[in-house]
mmCIF file with all atom_site columns, C-alpha atoms in Angstrom:
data_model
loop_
_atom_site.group_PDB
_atom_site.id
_atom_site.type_symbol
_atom_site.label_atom_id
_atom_site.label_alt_id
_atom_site.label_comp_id
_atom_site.label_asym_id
_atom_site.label_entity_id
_atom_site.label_seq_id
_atom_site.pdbx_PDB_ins_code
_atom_site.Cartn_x
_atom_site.Cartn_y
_atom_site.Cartn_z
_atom_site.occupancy
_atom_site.B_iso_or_equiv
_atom_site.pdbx_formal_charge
_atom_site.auth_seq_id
_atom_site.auth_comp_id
_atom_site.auth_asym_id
_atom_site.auth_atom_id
_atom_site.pdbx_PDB_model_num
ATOM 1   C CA . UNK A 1 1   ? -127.964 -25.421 29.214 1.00 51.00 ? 928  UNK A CA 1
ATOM 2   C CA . UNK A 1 2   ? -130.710 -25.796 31.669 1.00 60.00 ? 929  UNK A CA 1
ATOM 3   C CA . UNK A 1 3   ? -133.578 -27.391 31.514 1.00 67.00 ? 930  UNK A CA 1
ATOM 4   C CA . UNK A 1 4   ? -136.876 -25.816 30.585 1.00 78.00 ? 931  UNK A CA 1
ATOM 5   C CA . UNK A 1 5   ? -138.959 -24.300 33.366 1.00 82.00 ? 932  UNK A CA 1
ATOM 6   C CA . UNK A 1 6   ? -142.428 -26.512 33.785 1.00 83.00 ? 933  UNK A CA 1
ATOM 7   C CA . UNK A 1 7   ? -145.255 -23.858 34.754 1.00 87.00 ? 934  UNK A CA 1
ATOM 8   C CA . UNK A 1 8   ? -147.650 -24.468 37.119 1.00 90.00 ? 935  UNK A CA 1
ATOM 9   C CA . UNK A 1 9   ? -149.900 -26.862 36.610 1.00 89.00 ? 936  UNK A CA 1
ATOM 10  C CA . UNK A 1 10  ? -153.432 -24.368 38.058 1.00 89.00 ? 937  UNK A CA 1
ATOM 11  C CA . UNK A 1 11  ? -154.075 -22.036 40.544 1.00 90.00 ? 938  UNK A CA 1
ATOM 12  C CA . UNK A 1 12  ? -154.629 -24.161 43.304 1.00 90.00 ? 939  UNK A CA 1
ATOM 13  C CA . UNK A 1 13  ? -155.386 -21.658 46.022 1.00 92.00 ? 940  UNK A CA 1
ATOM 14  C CA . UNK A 1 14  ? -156.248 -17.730 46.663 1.00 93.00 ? 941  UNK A CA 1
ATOM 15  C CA . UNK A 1 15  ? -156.592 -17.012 50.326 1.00 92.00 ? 942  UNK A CA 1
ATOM 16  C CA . UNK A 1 16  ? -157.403 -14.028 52.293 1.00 90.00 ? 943  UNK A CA 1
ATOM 17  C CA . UNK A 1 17  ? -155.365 -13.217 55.582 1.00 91.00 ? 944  UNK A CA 1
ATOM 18  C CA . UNK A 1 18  ? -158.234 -12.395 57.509 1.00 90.00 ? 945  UNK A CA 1
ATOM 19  C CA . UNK A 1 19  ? -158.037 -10.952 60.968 1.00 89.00 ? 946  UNK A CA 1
ATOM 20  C CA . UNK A 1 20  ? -161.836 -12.757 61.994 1.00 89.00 ? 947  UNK A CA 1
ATOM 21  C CA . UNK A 1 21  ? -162.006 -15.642 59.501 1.00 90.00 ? 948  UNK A CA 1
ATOM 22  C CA . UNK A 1 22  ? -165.406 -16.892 61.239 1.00 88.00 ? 949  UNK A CA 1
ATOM 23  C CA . UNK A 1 23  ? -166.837 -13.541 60.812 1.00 87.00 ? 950  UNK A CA 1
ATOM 24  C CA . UNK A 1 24  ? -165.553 -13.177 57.335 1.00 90.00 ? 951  UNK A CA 1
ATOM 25  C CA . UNK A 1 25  ? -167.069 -16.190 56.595 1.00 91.00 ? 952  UNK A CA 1
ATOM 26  C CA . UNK A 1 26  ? -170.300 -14.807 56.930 1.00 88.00 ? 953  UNK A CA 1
ATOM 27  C CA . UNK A 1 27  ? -169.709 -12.522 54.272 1.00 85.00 ? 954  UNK A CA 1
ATOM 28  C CA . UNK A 1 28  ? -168.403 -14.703 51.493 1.00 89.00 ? 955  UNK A CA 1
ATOM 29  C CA . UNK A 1 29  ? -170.803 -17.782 52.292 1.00 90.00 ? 956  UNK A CA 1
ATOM 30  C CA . UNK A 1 30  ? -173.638 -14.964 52.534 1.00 86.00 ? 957  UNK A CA 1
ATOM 31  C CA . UNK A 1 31  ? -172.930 -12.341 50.173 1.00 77.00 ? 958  UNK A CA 1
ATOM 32  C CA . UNK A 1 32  ? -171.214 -13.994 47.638 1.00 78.00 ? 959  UNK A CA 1
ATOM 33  C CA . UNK A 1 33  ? -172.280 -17.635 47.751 1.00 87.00 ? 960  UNK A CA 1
ATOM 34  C CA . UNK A 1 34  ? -168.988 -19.535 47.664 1.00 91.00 ? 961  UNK A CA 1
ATOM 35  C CA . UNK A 1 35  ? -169.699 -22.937 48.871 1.00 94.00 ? 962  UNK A CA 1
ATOM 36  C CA . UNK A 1 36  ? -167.556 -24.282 51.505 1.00 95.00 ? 963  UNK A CA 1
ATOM 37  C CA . UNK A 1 37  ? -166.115 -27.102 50.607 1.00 95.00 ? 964  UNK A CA 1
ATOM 38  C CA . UNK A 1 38  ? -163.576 -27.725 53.814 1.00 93.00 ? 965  UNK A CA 1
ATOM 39  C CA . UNK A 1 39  ? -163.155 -25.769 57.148 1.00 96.00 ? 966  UNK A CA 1
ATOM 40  C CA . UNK A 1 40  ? -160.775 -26.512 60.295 1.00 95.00 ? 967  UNK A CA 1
ATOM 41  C CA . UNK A 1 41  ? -162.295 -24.267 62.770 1.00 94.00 ? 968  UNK A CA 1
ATOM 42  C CA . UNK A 1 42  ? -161.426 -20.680 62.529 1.00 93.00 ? 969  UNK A CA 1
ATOM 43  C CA . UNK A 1 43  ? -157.859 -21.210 61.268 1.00 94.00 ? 970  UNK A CA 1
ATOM 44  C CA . UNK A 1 44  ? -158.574 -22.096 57.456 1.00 95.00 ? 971  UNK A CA 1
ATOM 45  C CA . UNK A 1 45  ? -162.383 -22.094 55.736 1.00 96.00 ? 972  UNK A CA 1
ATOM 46  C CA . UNK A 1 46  ? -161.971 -22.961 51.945 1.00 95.00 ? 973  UNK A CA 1
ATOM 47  C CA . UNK A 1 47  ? -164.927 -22.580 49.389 1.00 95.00 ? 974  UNK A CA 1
ATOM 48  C CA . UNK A 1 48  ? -164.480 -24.328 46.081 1.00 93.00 ? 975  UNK A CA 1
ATOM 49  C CA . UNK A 1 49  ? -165.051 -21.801 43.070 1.00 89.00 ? 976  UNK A CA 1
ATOM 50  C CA . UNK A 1 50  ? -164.762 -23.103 39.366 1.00 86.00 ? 977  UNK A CA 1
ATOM 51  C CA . UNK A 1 51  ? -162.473 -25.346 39.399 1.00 88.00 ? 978  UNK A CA 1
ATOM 52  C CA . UNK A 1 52  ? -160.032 -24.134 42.365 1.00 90.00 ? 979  UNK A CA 1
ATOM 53  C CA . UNK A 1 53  ? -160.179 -23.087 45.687 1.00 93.00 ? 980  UNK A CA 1
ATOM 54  C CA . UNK A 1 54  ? -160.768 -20.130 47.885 1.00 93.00 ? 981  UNK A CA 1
ATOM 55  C CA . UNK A 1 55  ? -159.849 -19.684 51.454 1.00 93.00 ? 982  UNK A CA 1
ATOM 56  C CA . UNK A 1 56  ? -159.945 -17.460 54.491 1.00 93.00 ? 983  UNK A CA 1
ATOM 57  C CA . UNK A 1 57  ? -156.985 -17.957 56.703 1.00 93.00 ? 984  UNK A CA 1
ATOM 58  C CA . UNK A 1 58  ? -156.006 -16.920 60.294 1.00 94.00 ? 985  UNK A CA 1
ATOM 59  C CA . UNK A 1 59  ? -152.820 -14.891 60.285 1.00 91.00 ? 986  UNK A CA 1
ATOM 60  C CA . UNK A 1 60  ? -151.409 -18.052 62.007 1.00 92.00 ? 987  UNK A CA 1
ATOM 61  C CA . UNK A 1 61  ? -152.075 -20.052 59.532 1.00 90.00 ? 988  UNK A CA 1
ATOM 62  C CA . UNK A 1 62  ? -151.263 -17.677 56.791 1.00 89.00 ? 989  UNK A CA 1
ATOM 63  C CA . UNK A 1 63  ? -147.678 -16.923 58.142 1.00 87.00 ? 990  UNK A CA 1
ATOM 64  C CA . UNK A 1 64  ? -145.236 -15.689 56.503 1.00 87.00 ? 991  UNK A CA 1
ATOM 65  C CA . UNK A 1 65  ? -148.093 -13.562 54.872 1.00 83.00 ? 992  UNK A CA 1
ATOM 66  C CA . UNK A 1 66  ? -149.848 -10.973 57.430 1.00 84.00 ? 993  UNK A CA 1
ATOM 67  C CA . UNK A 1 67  ? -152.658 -9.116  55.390 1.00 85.00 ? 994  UNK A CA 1
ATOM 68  C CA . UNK A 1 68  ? -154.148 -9.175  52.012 1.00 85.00 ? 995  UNK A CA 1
ATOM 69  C CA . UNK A 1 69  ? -154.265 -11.634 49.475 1.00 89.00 ? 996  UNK A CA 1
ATOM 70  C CA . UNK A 1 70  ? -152.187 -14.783 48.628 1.00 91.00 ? 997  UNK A CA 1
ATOM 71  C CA . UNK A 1 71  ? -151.654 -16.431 45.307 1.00 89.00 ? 998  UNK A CA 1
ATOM 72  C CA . UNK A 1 72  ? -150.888 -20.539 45.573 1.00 91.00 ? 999  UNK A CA 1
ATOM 73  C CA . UNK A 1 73  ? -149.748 -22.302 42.323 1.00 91.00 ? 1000 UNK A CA 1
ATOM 74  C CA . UNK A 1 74  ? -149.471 -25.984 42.257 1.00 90.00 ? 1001 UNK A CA 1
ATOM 75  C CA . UNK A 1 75  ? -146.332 -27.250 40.865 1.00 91.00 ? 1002 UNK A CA 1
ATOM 76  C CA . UNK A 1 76  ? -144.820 -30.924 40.049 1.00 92.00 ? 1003 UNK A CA 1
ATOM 77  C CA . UNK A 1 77  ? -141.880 -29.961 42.091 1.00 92.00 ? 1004 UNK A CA 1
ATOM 78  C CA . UNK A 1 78  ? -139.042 -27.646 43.494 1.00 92.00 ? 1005 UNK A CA 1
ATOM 79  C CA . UNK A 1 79  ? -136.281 -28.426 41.831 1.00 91.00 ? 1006 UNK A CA 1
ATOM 80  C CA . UNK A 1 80  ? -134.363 -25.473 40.909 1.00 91.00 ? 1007 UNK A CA 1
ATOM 81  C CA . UNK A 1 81  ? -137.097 -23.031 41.787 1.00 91.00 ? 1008 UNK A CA 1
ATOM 82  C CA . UNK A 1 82  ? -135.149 -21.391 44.620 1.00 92.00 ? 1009 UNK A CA 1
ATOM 83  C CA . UNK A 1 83  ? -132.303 -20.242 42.361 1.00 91.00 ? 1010 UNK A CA 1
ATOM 84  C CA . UNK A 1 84  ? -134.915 -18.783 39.561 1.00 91.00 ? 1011 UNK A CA 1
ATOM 85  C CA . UNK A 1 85  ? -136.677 -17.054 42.181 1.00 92.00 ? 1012 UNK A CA 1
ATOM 86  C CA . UNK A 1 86  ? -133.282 -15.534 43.456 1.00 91.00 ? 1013 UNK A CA 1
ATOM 87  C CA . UNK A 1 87  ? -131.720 -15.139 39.841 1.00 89.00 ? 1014 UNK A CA 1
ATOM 88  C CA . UNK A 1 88  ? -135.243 -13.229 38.720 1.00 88.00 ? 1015 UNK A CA 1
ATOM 89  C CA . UNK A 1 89  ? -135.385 -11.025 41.759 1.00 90.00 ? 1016 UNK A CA 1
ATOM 90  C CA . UNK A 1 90  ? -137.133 -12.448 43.859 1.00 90.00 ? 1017 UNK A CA 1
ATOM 91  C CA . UNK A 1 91  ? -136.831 -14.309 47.667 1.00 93.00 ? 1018 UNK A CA 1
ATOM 92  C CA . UNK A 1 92  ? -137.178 -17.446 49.000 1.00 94.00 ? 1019 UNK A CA 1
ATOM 93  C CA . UNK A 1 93  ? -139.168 -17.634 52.536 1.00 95.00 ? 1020 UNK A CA 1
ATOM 94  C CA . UNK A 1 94  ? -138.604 -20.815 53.565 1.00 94.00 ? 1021 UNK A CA 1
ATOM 95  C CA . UNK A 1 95  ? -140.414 -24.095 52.793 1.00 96.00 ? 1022 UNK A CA 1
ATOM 96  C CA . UNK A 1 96  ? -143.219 -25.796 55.093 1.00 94.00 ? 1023 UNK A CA 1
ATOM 97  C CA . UNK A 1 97  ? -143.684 -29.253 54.961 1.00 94.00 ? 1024 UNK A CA 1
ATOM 98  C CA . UNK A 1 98  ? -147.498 -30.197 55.432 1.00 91.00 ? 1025 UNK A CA 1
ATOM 99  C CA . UNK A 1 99  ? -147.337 -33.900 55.914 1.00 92.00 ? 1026 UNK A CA 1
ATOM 100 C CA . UNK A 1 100 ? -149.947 -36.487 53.943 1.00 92.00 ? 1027 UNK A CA 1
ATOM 101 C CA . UNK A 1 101 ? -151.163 -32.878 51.850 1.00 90.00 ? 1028 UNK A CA 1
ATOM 102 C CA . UNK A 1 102 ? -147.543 -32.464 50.158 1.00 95.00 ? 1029 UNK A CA 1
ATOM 103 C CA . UNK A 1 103 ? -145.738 -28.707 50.964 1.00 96.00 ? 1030 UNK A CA 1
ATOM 104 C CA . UNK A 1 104 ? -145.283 -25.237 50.474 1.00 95.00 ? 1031 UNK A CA 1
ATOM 105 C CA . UNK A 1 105 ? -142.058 -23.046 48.962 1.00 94.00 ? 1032 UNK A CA 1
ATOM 106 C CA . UNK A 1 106 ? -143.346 -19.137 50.184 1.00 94.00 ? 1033 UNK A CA 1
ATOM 107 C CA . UNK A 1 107 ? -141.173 -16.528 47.998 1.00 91.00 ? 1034 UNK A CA 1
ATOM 108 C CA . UNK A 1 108 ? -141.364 -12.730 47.548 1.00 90.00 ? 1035 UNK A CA 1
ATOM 109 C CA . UNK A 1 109 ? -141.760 -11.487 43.905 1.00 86.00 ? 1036 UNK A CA 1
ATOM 110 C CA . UNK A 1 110 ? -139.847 -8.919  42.947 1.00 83.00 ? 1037 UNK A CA 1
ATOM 111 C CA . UNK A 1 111 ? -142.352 -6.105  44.149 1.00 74.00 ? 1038 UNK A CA 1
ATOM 112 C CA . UNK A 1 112 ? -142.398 -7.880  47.828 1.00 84.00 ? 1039 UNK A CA 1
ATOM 113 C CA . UNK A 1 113 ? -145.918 -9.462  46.712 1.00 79.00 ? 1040 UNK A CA 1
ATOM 114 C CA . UNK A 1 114 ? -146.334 -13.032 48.661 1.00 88.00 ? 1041 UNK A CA 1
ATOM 115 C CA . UNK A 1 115 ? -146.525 -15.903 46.680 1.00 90.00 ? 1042 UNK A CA 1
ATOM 116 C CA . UNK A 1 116 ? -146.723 -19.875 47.013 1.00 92.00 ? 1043 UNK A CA 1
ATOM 117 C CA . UNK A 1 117 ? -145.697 -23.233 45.495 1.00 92.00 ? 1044 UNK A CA 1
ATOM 118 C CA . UNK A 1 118 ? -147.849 -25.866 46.571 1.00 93.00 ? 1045 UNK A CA 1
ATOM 119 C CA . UNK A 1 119 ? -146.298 -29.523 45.971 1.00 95.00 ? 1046 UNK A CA 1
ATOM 120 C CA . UNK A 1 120 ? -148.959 -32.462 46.879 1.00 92.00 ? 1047 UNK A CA 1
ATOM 121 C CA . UNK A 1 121 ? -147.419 -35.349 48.621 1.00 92.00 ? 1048 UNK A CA 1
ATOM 122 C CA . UNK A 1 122 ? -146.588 -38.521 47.292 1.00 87.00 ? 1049 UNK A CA 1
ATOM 123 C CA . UNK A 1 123 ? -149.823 -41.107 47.170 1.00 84.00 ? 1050 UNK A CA 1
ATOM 124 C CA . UNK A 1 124 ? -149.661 -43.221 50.416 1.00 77.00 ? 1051 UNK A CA 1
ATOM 125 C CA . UNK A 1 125 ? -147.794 -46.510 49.049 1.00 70.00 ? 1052 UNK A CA 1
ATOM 126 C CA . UNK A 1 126 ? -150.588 -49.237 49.024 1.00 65.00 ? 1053 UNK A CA 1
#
């Protein structure tokens, strides 16, 4: 028997794939008041919102995801996730390892909806 499957531990992301994140920006910084709370140029603006994050992307940085919206759920680890995701349905993108911020599984649900597992790295040994 397998072991139980740990959920995530939050919804640690939402971004938008936007096609003009700096221009974008001026909407949800304007119009809806999200406070920015980190932003590399134009490839990634994130606004902190109740306790997690919102972002606007580039389609570069976005990738495998082209348009629309993006769900990221932080997670302890990987470990068996790519055979529940296959078993349920569902298909595994590929993983993307983000150095010192930890990494990224990007699946398919069943419906072809993009979704993420966000891992954080390790703390830095002291």
């Amino acid at each position: 028997m397998s072991a139980a499957v740990q959920p995530p531990k939050r919804v640690q992301n939402v971004f938008v794939v936007a096609k003009q994140p700096a221009s974008l920006h001026a909407f949800y910084k304007g119009a809806l008041g999200l406070p920015m709370k980190f932003r590399d140029g134009d490839r990634w603006i994130q606004y902190g919102v109740g306790g997690t994050n919102v972002a606007l992307a580039c389609a570069e940085e976005a990738a495998p995801a082209t348009s629309g919206l993006v769900m990221v759920l932080e997670v302890d680890d990987f470990d068996g996730a790519a055979e529940r995701i296959g078993a349920a349905g569902g298909q595994v993108l590929g993983l993307r390892d983000m150095g010192s911020h930890g990494a990224v599984l990007s699946l398919r649900d069943p419906e072809g909806n993009l979704v993420q597992l966000f891992r954080r790295a390790a703390p830095a040994a002291a």
